[in-house]
Amino acid sequence: MTSLAAAVTHDAHGQTLGPHDHVVCPIDDLEFRPYYTDGACPICGWRPDEAVGRPWWLDADPVLVAFVVAAVVAALMVVIVIAAYRS
Ligand SMILES: [Zn+2]
């Protein structure tokens, strides 16, 4: 809980580059958003000094995501079967 609050505060102070932050590469003058390029310039690979945020789904555990999807589908099947049985 403490680490989550610290991460949000860190983000709110603008020290982490988010999805809307643009950076200009000093080598090839390309303006890009490092949030979507894994933190590196897509042409030369230069990285800004600031920390770059990552979309949450890149850090999500795929097994956990698959389990949640399977659980939701199973619950949906239960609802469908109960509705079909009652009608
Ligand atoms: Zn570059």
mmCIF file of N, CA, C and O and ligand atoms in Angstrom:
data_model
loop_
_atom_site.group_PDB
_atom_site.id
_atom_site.type_symbol
_atom_site.label_atom_id
_atom_site.label_comp_id
_atom_site.label_asym_id
_atom_site.label_seq_id
_atom_site.Cartn_x
_atom_site.Cartn_y
_atom_site.Cartn_z
ATOM 1 N N MET A 1 0.838 -1.191 0.000
ATOM 2 C CA MET A 1 0.000 0.000 0.000
ATOM 3 C C MET A 1 0.878 1.248 0.000
ATOM 4 O O MET A 1 0.634 2.200 -0.706
ATOM 5 N N THR A 2 1.957 1.232 0.769
ATOM 6 C CA THR A 2 2.837 2.399 0.838
ATOM 7 C C THR A 2 3.540 2.628 -0.488
ATOM 8 O O THR A 2 3.651 3.747 -0.951
ATOM 9 N N SER A 3 3.988 1.530 -1.124
ATOM 10 C CA SER A 3 4.710 1.673 -2.386
ATOM 11 C C SER A 3 3.797 2.198 -3.481
ATOM 12 O O SER A 3 4.218 2.967 -4.332
ATOM 13 N N LEU A 4 2.520 1.794 -3.475
ATOM 14 C CA LEU A 4 1.567 2.277 -4.480
ATOM 15 C C LEU A 4 1.373 3.779 -4.320
ATOM 16 O O LEU A 4 1.404 4.525 -5.285
ATOM 17 N N ALA A 5 1.198 4.241 -3.087
ATOM 18 C CA ALA A 5 1.021 5.668 -2.833
ATOM 19 C C ALA A 5 2.262 6.441 -3.247
ATOM 20 O O ALA A 5 2.172 7.516 -3.831
ATOM 21 N N ALA A 6 3.440 5.884 -3.008
ATOM 22 C CA ALA A 6 4.683 6.543 -3.384
ATOM 23 C C ALA A 6 4.787 6.646 -4.896
ATOM 24 O O ALA A 6 5.225 7.651 -5.435
ATOM 25 N N ALA A 7 4.366 5.596 -5.622
ATOM 26 C CA ALA A 7 4.445 5.593 -7.079
ATOM 27 C C ALA A 7 3.519 6.652 -7.656
ATOM 28 O O ALA A 7 3.889 7.362 -8.580
ATOM 29 N N VAL A 8 2.314 6.773 -7.100
ATOM 30 C CA VAL A 8 1.357 7.764 -7.596
ATOM 31 C C VAL A 8 1.893 9.166 -7.353
ATOM 32 O O VAL A 8 1.825 10.023 -8.215
ATOM 33 N N THR A 9 2.466 9.405 -6.167
ATOM 34 C CA THR A 9 3.029 10.713 -5.847
ATOM 35 C C THR A 9 4.179 11.029 -6.789
ATOM 36 O O THR A 9 4.284 12.124 -7.320
ATOM 37 N N HIS A 10 5.031 10.049 -7.039
ATOM 38 C CA HIS A 10 6.170 10.221 -7.940
ATOM 39 C C HIS A 10 5.664 10.624 -9.322
ATOM 40 O O HIS A 10 6.207 11.516 -9.952
ATOM 41 N N ASP A 11 4.609 9.985 -9.779
ATOM 42 C CA ASP A 11 4.036 10.265 -11.084
ATOM 43 C C ASP A 11 3.439 11.678 -11.122
ATOM 44 O O ASP A 11 3.589 12.386 -12.095
ATOM 45 N N ALA A 12 2.762 12.069 -10.022
ATOM 46 C CA ALA A 12 2.071 13.348 -9.986
ATOM 47 C C ALA A 12 3.046 14.517 -10.043
ATOM 48 O O ALA A 12 2.704 15.589 -10.509
ATOM 49 N N HIS A 13 4.292 14.315 -9.609
ATOM 50 C CA HIS A 13 5.265 15.399 -9.638
ATOM 51 C C HIS A 13 5.948 15.531 -10.991
ATOM 52 O O HIS A 13 6.829 16.376 -11.151
ATOM 53 N N GLY A 14 5.582 14.696 -11.947
ATOM 54 C CA GLY A 14 6.106 14.837 -13.286
ATOM 55 C C GLY A 14 7.520 14.328 -13.467
ATOM 56 O O GLY A 14 8.180 14.670 -14.435
ATOM 57 N N GLN A 15 8.038 13.531 -12.541
ATOM 58 C CA GLN A 15 9.387 13.011 -12.684
ATOM 59 C C GLN A 15 9.419 11.768 -13.567
ATOM 60 O O GLN A 15 10.480 11.371 -14.021
ATOM 61 N N THR A 16 8.261 11.183 -13.808
ATOM 62 C CA THR A 16 8.173 10.031 -14.688
ATOM 63 C C THR A 16 7.464 10.460 -15.973
ATOM 64 O O THR A 16 6.439 11.119 -15.929
ATOM 65 N N LEU A 17 8.036 10.117 -17.112
ATOM 66 C CA LEU A 17 7.434 10.480 -18.388
ATOM 67 C C LEU A 17 6.227 9.591 -18.647
ATOM 68 O O LEU A 17 6.341 8.373 -18.655
ATOM 69 N N GLY A 18 5.076 10.230 -18.853
ATOM 70 C CA GLY A 18 3.842 9.491 -19.052
ATOM 71 C C GLY A 18 3.464 9.410 -20.523
ATOM 72 O O GLY A 18 4.249 9.776 -21.402
ATOM 73 N N PRO A 19 2.245 8.961 -20.834
ATOM 74 C CA PRO A 19 1.814 8.777 -22.219
ATOM 75 C C PRO A 19 1.729 10.064 -23.029
ATOM 76 O O PRO A 19 1.747 10.018 -24.248
ATOM 77 N N HIS A 20 1.646 11.235 -22.382
ATOM 78 C CA HIS A 20 1.478 12.495 -23.110
ATOM 79 C C HIS A 20 2.760 13.325 -23.153
ATOM 80 O O HIS A 20 2.753 14.438 -23.659
ATOM 81 N N ASP A 21 3.852 12.792 -22.582
ATOM 82 C CA ASP A 21 5.110 13.554 -22.534
ATOM 83 C C ASP A 21 5.946 13.312 -23.787
ATOM 84 O O ASP A 21 6.226 12.168 -24.141
ATOM 85 N N HIS A 22 6.315 14.417 -24.449
ATOM 86 C CA HIS A 22 7.149 14.333 -25.653
ATOM 87 C C HIS A 22 8.604 14.598 -25.281
ATOM 88 O O HIS A 22 8.888 15.364 -24.379
ATOM 89 N N VAL A 23 9.502 13.979 -25.998
ATOM 90 C CA VAL A 23 10.941 14.164 -25.812
ATOM 91 C C VAL A 23 11.550 14.328 -27.200
ATOM 92 O O VAL A 23 11.111 13.695 -28.154
ATOM 93 N N VAL A 24 12.548 15.232 -27.322
ATOM 94 C CA VAL A 24 13.256 15.398 -28.598
ATOM 95 C C VAL A 24 14.628 14.750 -28.471
ATOM 96 O O VAL A 24 15.400 15.074 -27.572
ATOM 97 N N CYS A 25 14.919 13.847 -29.376
ATOM 98 C CA CYS A 25 16.210 13.157 -29.366
ATOM 99 C C CYS A 25 17.310 14.145 -29.773
ATOM 100 O O CYS A 25 17.185 14.816 -30.798
ATOM 101 N N PRO A 26 18.403 14.276 -28.991
ATOM 102 C CA PRO A 26 19.473 15.229 -29.337
ATOM 103 C C PRO A 26 20.323 14.755 -30.513
ATOM 104 O O PRO A 26 21.065 15.545 -31.088
ATOM 105 N N ILE A 27 20.233 13.517 -30.901
ATOM 106 C CA ILE A 27 21.086 12.998 -31.974
ATOM 107 C C ILE A 27 20.441 13.224 -33.339
ATOM 108 O O ILE A 27 21.077 13.719 -34.270
ATOM 109 N N ASP A 28 19.147 12.879 -33.474
ATOM 110 C CA ASP A 28 18.509 13.013 -34.781
ATOM 111 C C ASP A 28 17.309 13.969 -34.769
ATOM 112 O O ASP A 28 16.569 14.024 -35.750
ATOM 113 N N ASP A 29 17.114 14.739 -33.671
ATOM 114 C CA ASP A 29 16.044 15.742 -33.564
ATOM 115 C C ASP A 29 14.647 15.161 -33.778
ATOM 116 O O ASP A 29 13.742 15.871 -34.198
ATOM 117 N N LEU A 30 14.465 13.909 -33.523
ATOM 118 C CA LEU A 30 13.153 13.284 -33.654
ATOM 119 C C LEU A 30 12.365 13.490 -32.370
ATOM 120 O O LEU A 30 12.868 13.202 -31.281
ATOM 121 N N GLU A 31 11.141 14.021 -32.496
ATOM 122 C CA GLU A 31 10.267 14.157 -31.340
ATOM 123 C C GLU A 31 9.455 12.884 -31.208
ATOM 124 O O GLU A 31 8.802 12.460 -32.160
ATOM 125 N N PHE A 32 9.504 12.266 -30.038
ATOM 126 C CA PHE A 32 8.768 11.016 -29.837
ATOM 127 C C PHE A 32 8.281 10.958 -28.399
ATOM 128 O O PHE A 32 8.667 11.756 -27.552
ATOM 129 N N ARG A 33 7.374 10.007 -28.161
ATOM 130 C CA ARG A 33 6.848 9.786 -26.821
ATOM 131 C C ARG A 33 7.451 8.482 -26.289
ATOM 132 O O ARG A 33 7.050 7.392 -26.721
ATOM 133 N N PRO A 34 8.423 8.578 -25.363
ATOM 134 C CA PRO A 34 9.139 7.380 -24.907
ATOM 135 C C PRO A 34 8.241 6.361 -24.210
ATOM 136 O O PRO A 34 8.608 5.188 -24.114
ATOM 137 N N TYR A 35 7.064 6.803 -23.751
ATOM 138 C CA TYR A 35 6.134 5.879 -23.095
ATOM 139 C C TYR A 35 5.751 4.736 -24.033
ATOM 140 O O TYR A 35 5.536 3.606 -23.606
ATOM 141 N N TYR A 36 5.671 5.067 -25.366
ATOM 142 C CA TYR A 36 5.228 4.062 -26.325
ATOM 143 C C TYR A 36 6.374 3.391 -27.073
ATOM 144 O O TYR A 36 6.137 2.535 -27.920
ATOM 145 N N THR A 37 7.618 3.820 -26.815
ATOM 146 C CA THR A 37 8.747 3.227 -27.533
ATOM 147 C C THR A 37 9.689 2.498 -26.588
ATOM 148 O O THR A 37 10.867 2.350 -26.886
ATOM 149 N N ASP A 38 9.174 2.054 -25.442
ATOM 150 C CA ASP A 38 9.968 1.339 -24.450
ATOM 151 C C ASP A 38 11.117 2.204 -23.933
ATOM 152 O O ASP A 38 12.186 1.695 -23.592
ATOM 153 N N GLY A 39 10.913 3.534 -23.912
ATOM 154 C CA GLY A 39 11.874 4.457 -23.327
ATOM 155 C C GLY A 39 13.018 4.863 -24.224
ATOM 156 O O GLY A 39 13.856 5.647 -23.817
ATOM 157 N N ALA A 40 13.088 4.354 -25.455
ATOM 158 C CA ALA A 40 14.229 4.637 -26.326
ATOM 159 C C ALA A 40 13.769 5.296 -27.616
ATOM 160 O O ALA A 40 12.636 5.107 -28.061
ATOM 161 N N CYS A 41 14.671 6.098 -28.221
ATOM 162 C CA CYS A 41 14.394 6.692 -29.529
ATOM 163 C C CYS A 41 14.248 5.564 -30.556
ATOM 164 O O CYS A 41 15.093 4.668 -30.613
ATOM 165 N N PRO A 42 13.185 5.601 -31.379
ATOM 166 C CA PRO A 42 12.975 4.499 -32.324
ATOM 167 C C PRO A 42 14.018 4.453 -33.439
ATOM 168 O O PRO A 42 14.136 3.432 -34.117
ATOM 169 N N ILE A 43 14.785 5.535 -33.657
ATOM 170 C CA ILE A 43 15.780 5.529 -34.734
ATOM 171 C C ILE A 43 17.153 5.107 -34.218
ATOM 172 O O ILE A 43 17.781 4.194 -34.755
ATOM 173 N N CYS A 44 17.636 5.795 -33.155
ATOM 174 C CA CYS A 44 19.020 5.547 -32.734
ATOM 175 C C CYS A 44 19.113 4.831 -31.391
ATOM 176 O O CYS A 44 20.195 4.387 -31.023
ATOM 177 N N GLY A 45 18.015 4.738 -30.635
ATOM 178 C CA GLY A 45 18.073 4.031 -29.361
ATOM 179 C C GLY A 45 18.473 4.897 -28.185
ATOM 180 O O GLY A 45 18.668 4.387 -27.084
ATOM 181 N N TRP A 46 18.609 6.235 -28.384
ATOM 182 C CA TRP A 46 18.941 7.139 -27.281
ATOM 183 C C TRP A 46 17.838 7.107 -26.230
ATOM 184 O O TRP A 46 16.658 7.011 -26.553
ATOM 185 N N ARG A 47 18.215 7.169 -24.954
ATOM 186 C CA ARG A 47 17.249 7.145 -23.870
ATOM 187 C C ARG A 47 17.310 8.434 -23.067
ATOM 188 O O ARG A 47 18.405 8.892 -22.731
ATOM 189 N N PRO A 48 16.153 9.065 -22.741
ATOM 190 C CA PRO A 48 16.153 10.271 -21.901
ATOM 191 C C PRO A 48 16.573 9.936 -20.474
ATOM 192 O O PRO A 48 16.489 8.785 -20.047
ATOM 193 N N ASP A 49 17.039 10.974 -19.742
ATOM 194 C CA ASP A 49 17.503 10.772 -18.367
ATOM 195 C C ASP A 49 16.346 10.483 -17.421
ATOM 196 O O ASP A 49 16.529 9.818 -16.409
ATOM 197 N N GLU A 50 15.143 11.034 -17.737
ATOM 198 C CA GLU A 50 14.010 10.847 -16.852
ATOM 199 C C GLU A 50 13.527 9.394 -16.896
ATOM 200 O O GLU A 50 13.696 8.706 -17.903
ATOM 201 N N ALA A 51 12.923 8.970 -15.788
ATOM 202 C CA ALA A 51 12.325 7.643 -15.758
ATOM 203 C C ALA A 51 11.102 7.631 -16.663
ATOM 204 O O ALA A 51 10.379 8.612 -16.766
ATOM 205 N N VAL A 52 10.888 6.548 -17.342
ATOM 206 C CA VAL A 52 9.773 6.420 -18.276
ATOM 207 C C VAL A 52 8.767 5.430 -17.705
ATOM 208 O O VAL A 52 9.142 4.326 -17.301
ATOM 209 N N GLY A 53 7.496 5.854 -17.663
ATOM 210 C CA GLY A 53 6.441 4.967 -17.191
ATOM 211 C C GLY A 53 6.156 3.881 -18.215
ATOM 212 O O GLY A 53 6.537 3.982 -19.382
ATOM 213 N N ARG A 54 5.509 2.843 -17.773
ATOM 214 C CA ARG A 54 5.138 1.749 -18.666
ATOM 215 C C ARG A 54 3.651 1.503 -18.541
ATOM 216 O O ARG A 54 3.093 1.625 -17.461
ATOM 217 N N PRO A 55 2.976 1.124 -19.658
ATOM 218 C CA PRO A 55 1.571 0.754 -19.559
ATOM 219 C C PRO A 55 1.415 -0.413 -18.584
ATOM 220 O O PRO A 55 2.278 -1.299 -18.555
ATOM 221 N N TRP A 56 0.336 -0.402 -17.807
ATOM 222 C CA TRP A 56 0.192 -1.410 -16.746
ATOM 223 C C TRP A 56 0.112 -2.822 -17.323
ATOM 224 O O TRP A 56 0.521 -3.795 -16.691
ATOM 225 N N TRP A 57 -0.409 -2.977 -18.563
ATOM 226 C CA TRP A 57 -0.600 -4.327 -19.080
ATOM 227 C C TRP A 57 0.723 -4.984 -19.462
ATOM 228 O O TRP A 57 0.781 -6.197 -19.608
ATOM 229 N N LEU A 58 1.807 -4.190 -19.598
ATOM 230 C CA LEU A 58 3.098 -4.813 -19.863
ATOM 231 C C LEU A 58 3.675 -5.459 -18.611
ATOM 232 O O LEU A 58 4.488 -6.375 -18.702
ATOM 233 N N ASP A 59 3.275 -4.957 -17.447
ATOM 234 C CA ASP A 59 3.765 -5.509 -16.192
ATOM 235 C C ASP A 59 2.813 -6.544 -15.617
ATOM 236 O O ASP A 59 3.117 -7.167 -14.613
ATOM 237 N N ALA A 60 1.630 -6.730 -16.225
ATOM 238 C CA ALA A 60 0.658 -7.680 -15.694
ATOM 239 C C ALA A 60 1.123 -9.110 -15.958
ATOM 240 O O ALA A 60 1.724 -9.406 -16.993
ATOM 241 N N ASP A 61 0.852 -9.997 -15.016
ATOM 242 C CA ASP A 61 1.208 -11.408 -15.158
ATOM 243 C C ASP A 61 0.221 -12.063 -16.128
ATOM 244 O O ASP A 61 -0.978 -12.081 -15.852
ATOM 245 N N PRO A 62 0.671 -12.591 -17.267
ATOM 246 C CA PRO A 62 -0.261 -13.175 -18.245
ATOM 247 C C PRO A 62 -1.038 -14.362 -17.691
ATOM 248 O O PRO A 62 -2.182 -14.591 -18.097
ATOM 249 N N VAL A 63 -0.450 -15.117 -16.768
ATOM 250 C CA VAL A 63 -1.168 -16.248 -16.167
ATOM 251 C C VAL A 63 -2.334 -15.737 -15.325
ATOM 252 O O VAL A 63 -3.445 -16.285 -15.372
ATOM 253 N N LEU A 64 -2.074 -14.653 -14.563
ATOM 254 C CA LEU A 64 -3.136 -14.085 -13.735
ATOM 255 C C LEU A 64 -4.252 -13.506 -14.611
ATOM 256 O O LEU A 64 -5.436 -13.686 -14.325
ATOM 257 N N VAL A 65 -3.877 -12.841 -15.707
ATOM 258 C CA VAL A 65 -4.874 -12.296 -16.631
ATOM 259 C C VAL A 65 -5.713 -13.426 -17.228
ATOM 260 O O VAL A 65 -6.944 -13.334 -17.307
ATOM 261 N N ALA A 66 -5.054 -14.529 -17.650
ATOM 262 C CA ALA A 66 -5.774 -15.671 -18.215
ATOM 263 C C ALA A 66 -6.720 -16.280 -17.174
ATOM 264 O O ALA A 66 -7.846 -16.671 -17.503
ATOM 265 N N PHE A 67 -6.276 -16.355 -15.913
ATOM 266 C CA PHE A 67 -7.127 -16.893 -14.859
ATOM 267 C C PHE A 67 -8.356 -16.022 -14.649
ATOM 268 O O PHE A 67 -9.482 -16.532 -14.522
ATOM 269 N N VAL A 68 -8.179 -14.705 -14.620
ATOM 270 C CA VAL A 68 -9.316 -13.789 -14.424
ATOM 271 C C VAL A 68 -10.285 -13.909 -15.595
ATOM 272 O O VAL A 68 -11.514 -13.961 -15.400
ATOM 273 N N VAL A 69 -9.762 -13.980 -16.839
ATOM 274 C CA VAL A 69 -10.631 -14.121 -18.012
ATOM 275 C C VAL A 69 -11.402 -15.439 -17.931
ATOM 276 O O VAL A 69 -12.623 -15.477 -18.182
ATOM 277 N N ALA A 70 -10.735 -16.532 -17.558
ATOM 278 C CA ALA A 70 -11.405 -17.831 -17.442
ATOM 279 C C ALA A 70 -12.488 -17.790 -16.368
ATOM 280 O O ALA A 70 -13.576 -18.350 -16.545
ATOM 281 N N ALA A 71 -12.206 -17.120 -15.239
ATOM 282 C CA ALA A 71 -13.191 -17.016 -14.165
ATOM 283 C C ALA A 71 -14.407 -16.213 -14.612
ATOM 284 O O ALA A 71 -15.549 -16.577 -14.313
ATOM 285 N N VAL A 72 -14.180 -15.119 -15.353
ATOM 286 C CA VAL A 72 -15.295 -14.288 -15.846
ATOM 287 C C VAL A 72 -16.134 -15.086 -16.839
ATOM 288 O O VAL A 72 -17.379 -15.063 -16.798
ATOM 289 N N VAL A 73 -15.478 -15.814 -17.757
ATOM 290 C CA VAL A 73 -16.205 -16.621 -18.741
ATOM 291 C C VAL A 73 -17.003 -17.718 -18.029
ATOM 292 O O VAL A 73 -18.167 -17.980 -18.384
ATOM 293 N N ALA A 74 -16.425 -18.353 -17.011
ATOM 294 C CA ALA A 74 -17.127 -19.397 -16.268
ATOM 295 C C ALA A 74 -18.361 -18.829 -15.571
ATOM 296 O O ALA A 74 -19.441 -19.440 -15.591
ATOM 297 N N ALA A 75 -18.224 -17.658 -14.966
ATOM 298 C CA ALA A 75 -19.366 -17.015 -14.304
ATOM 299 C C ALA A 75 -20.450 -16.669 -15.312
ATOM 300 O O ALA A 75 -21.649 -16.837 -15.039
ATOM 301 N N LEU A 76 -20.030 -16.209 -16.499
ATOM 302 C CA LEU A 76 -20.985 -15.888 -17.563
ATOM 303 C C LEU A 76 -21.728 -17.140 -18.010
ATOM 304 O O LEU A 76 -22.949 -17.110 -18.244
ATOM 305 N N MET A 77 -21.011 -18.267 -18.134
ATOM 306 C CA MET A 77 -21.642 -19.536 -18.520
ATOM 307 C C MET A 77 -22.679 -19.963 -17.486
ATOM 308 O O MET A 77 -23.755 -20.466 -17.844
ATOM 309 N N VAL A 78 -22.352 -19.781 -16.194
ATOM 310 C CA VAL A 78 -23.293 -20.128 -15.128
ATOM 311 C C VAL A 78 -24.573 -19.300 -15.275
ATOM 312 O O VAL A 78 -25.686 -19.834 -15.194
ATOM 313 N N VAL A 79 -24.426 -18.004 -15.527
ATOM 314 C CA VAL A 79 -25.585 -17.123 -15.691
ATOM 315 C C VAL A 79 -26.414 -17.569 -16.887
ATOM 316 O O VAL A 79 -27.650 -17.639 -16.819
ATOM 317 N N ILE A 80 -25.750 -17.912 -18.008
ATOM 318 C CA ILE A 80 -26.469 -18.337 -19.221
ATOM 319 C C ILE A 80 -27.234 -19.633 -18.964
ATOM 320 O O ILE A 80 -28.408 -19.775 -19.346
ATOM 321 N N VAL A 81 -26.574 -20.598 -18.301
ATOM 322 C CA VAL A 81 -27.223 -21.891 -18.038
ATOM 323 C C VAL A 81 -28.423 -21.706 -17.108
ATOM 324 O O VAL A 81 -29.493 -22.271 -17.335
ATOM 325 N N ILE A 82 -28.270 -20.885 -16.053
ATOM 326 C CA ILE A 82 -29.371 -20.640 -15.125
ATOM 327 C C ILE A 82 -30.520 -19.952 -15.852
ATOM 328 O O ILE A 82 -31.693 -20.315 -15.677
ATOM 329 N N ALA A 83 -30.213 -18.966 -16.707
ATOM 330 C CA ALA A 83 -31.256 -18.250 -17.449
ATOM 331 C C ALA A 83 -31.972 -19.189 -18.418
ATOM 332 O O ALA A 83 -33.207 -19.133 -18.545
ATOM 333 N N ALA A 84 -31.225 -20.079 -19.084
ATOM 334 C CA ALA A 84 -31.839 -21.036 -20.019
ATOM 335 C C ALA A 84 -32.710 -22.052 -19.278
ATOM 336 O O ALA A 84 -33.770 -22.469 -19.754
ATOM 337 N N TYR A 85 -32.270 -22.481 -18.089
ATOM 338 C CA TYR A 85 -33.000 -23.454 -17.297
ATOM 339 C C TYR A 85 -34.325 -22.875 -16.786
ATOM 340 O O TYR A 85 -35.348 -23.565 -16.735
ATOM 341 N N ARG A 86 -34.302 -21.591 -16.416
ATOM 342 C CA ARG A 86 -35.490 -20.943 -15.848
ATOM 343 C C ARG A 86 -36.533 -20.616 -16.906
ATOM 344 O O ARG A 86 -37.696 -20.501 -16.585
ATOM 345 N N SER A 87 -36.130 -20.421 -18.153
ATOM 346 C CA SER A 87 -37.081 -19.984 -19.160
ATOM 347 C C SER A 87 -37.800 -21.177 -19.817
ATOM 348 O O SER A 87 -37.464 -22.298 -19.649
HETATM 349 ZN ZN ZN B 1 17.394 9.311 -31.898
#
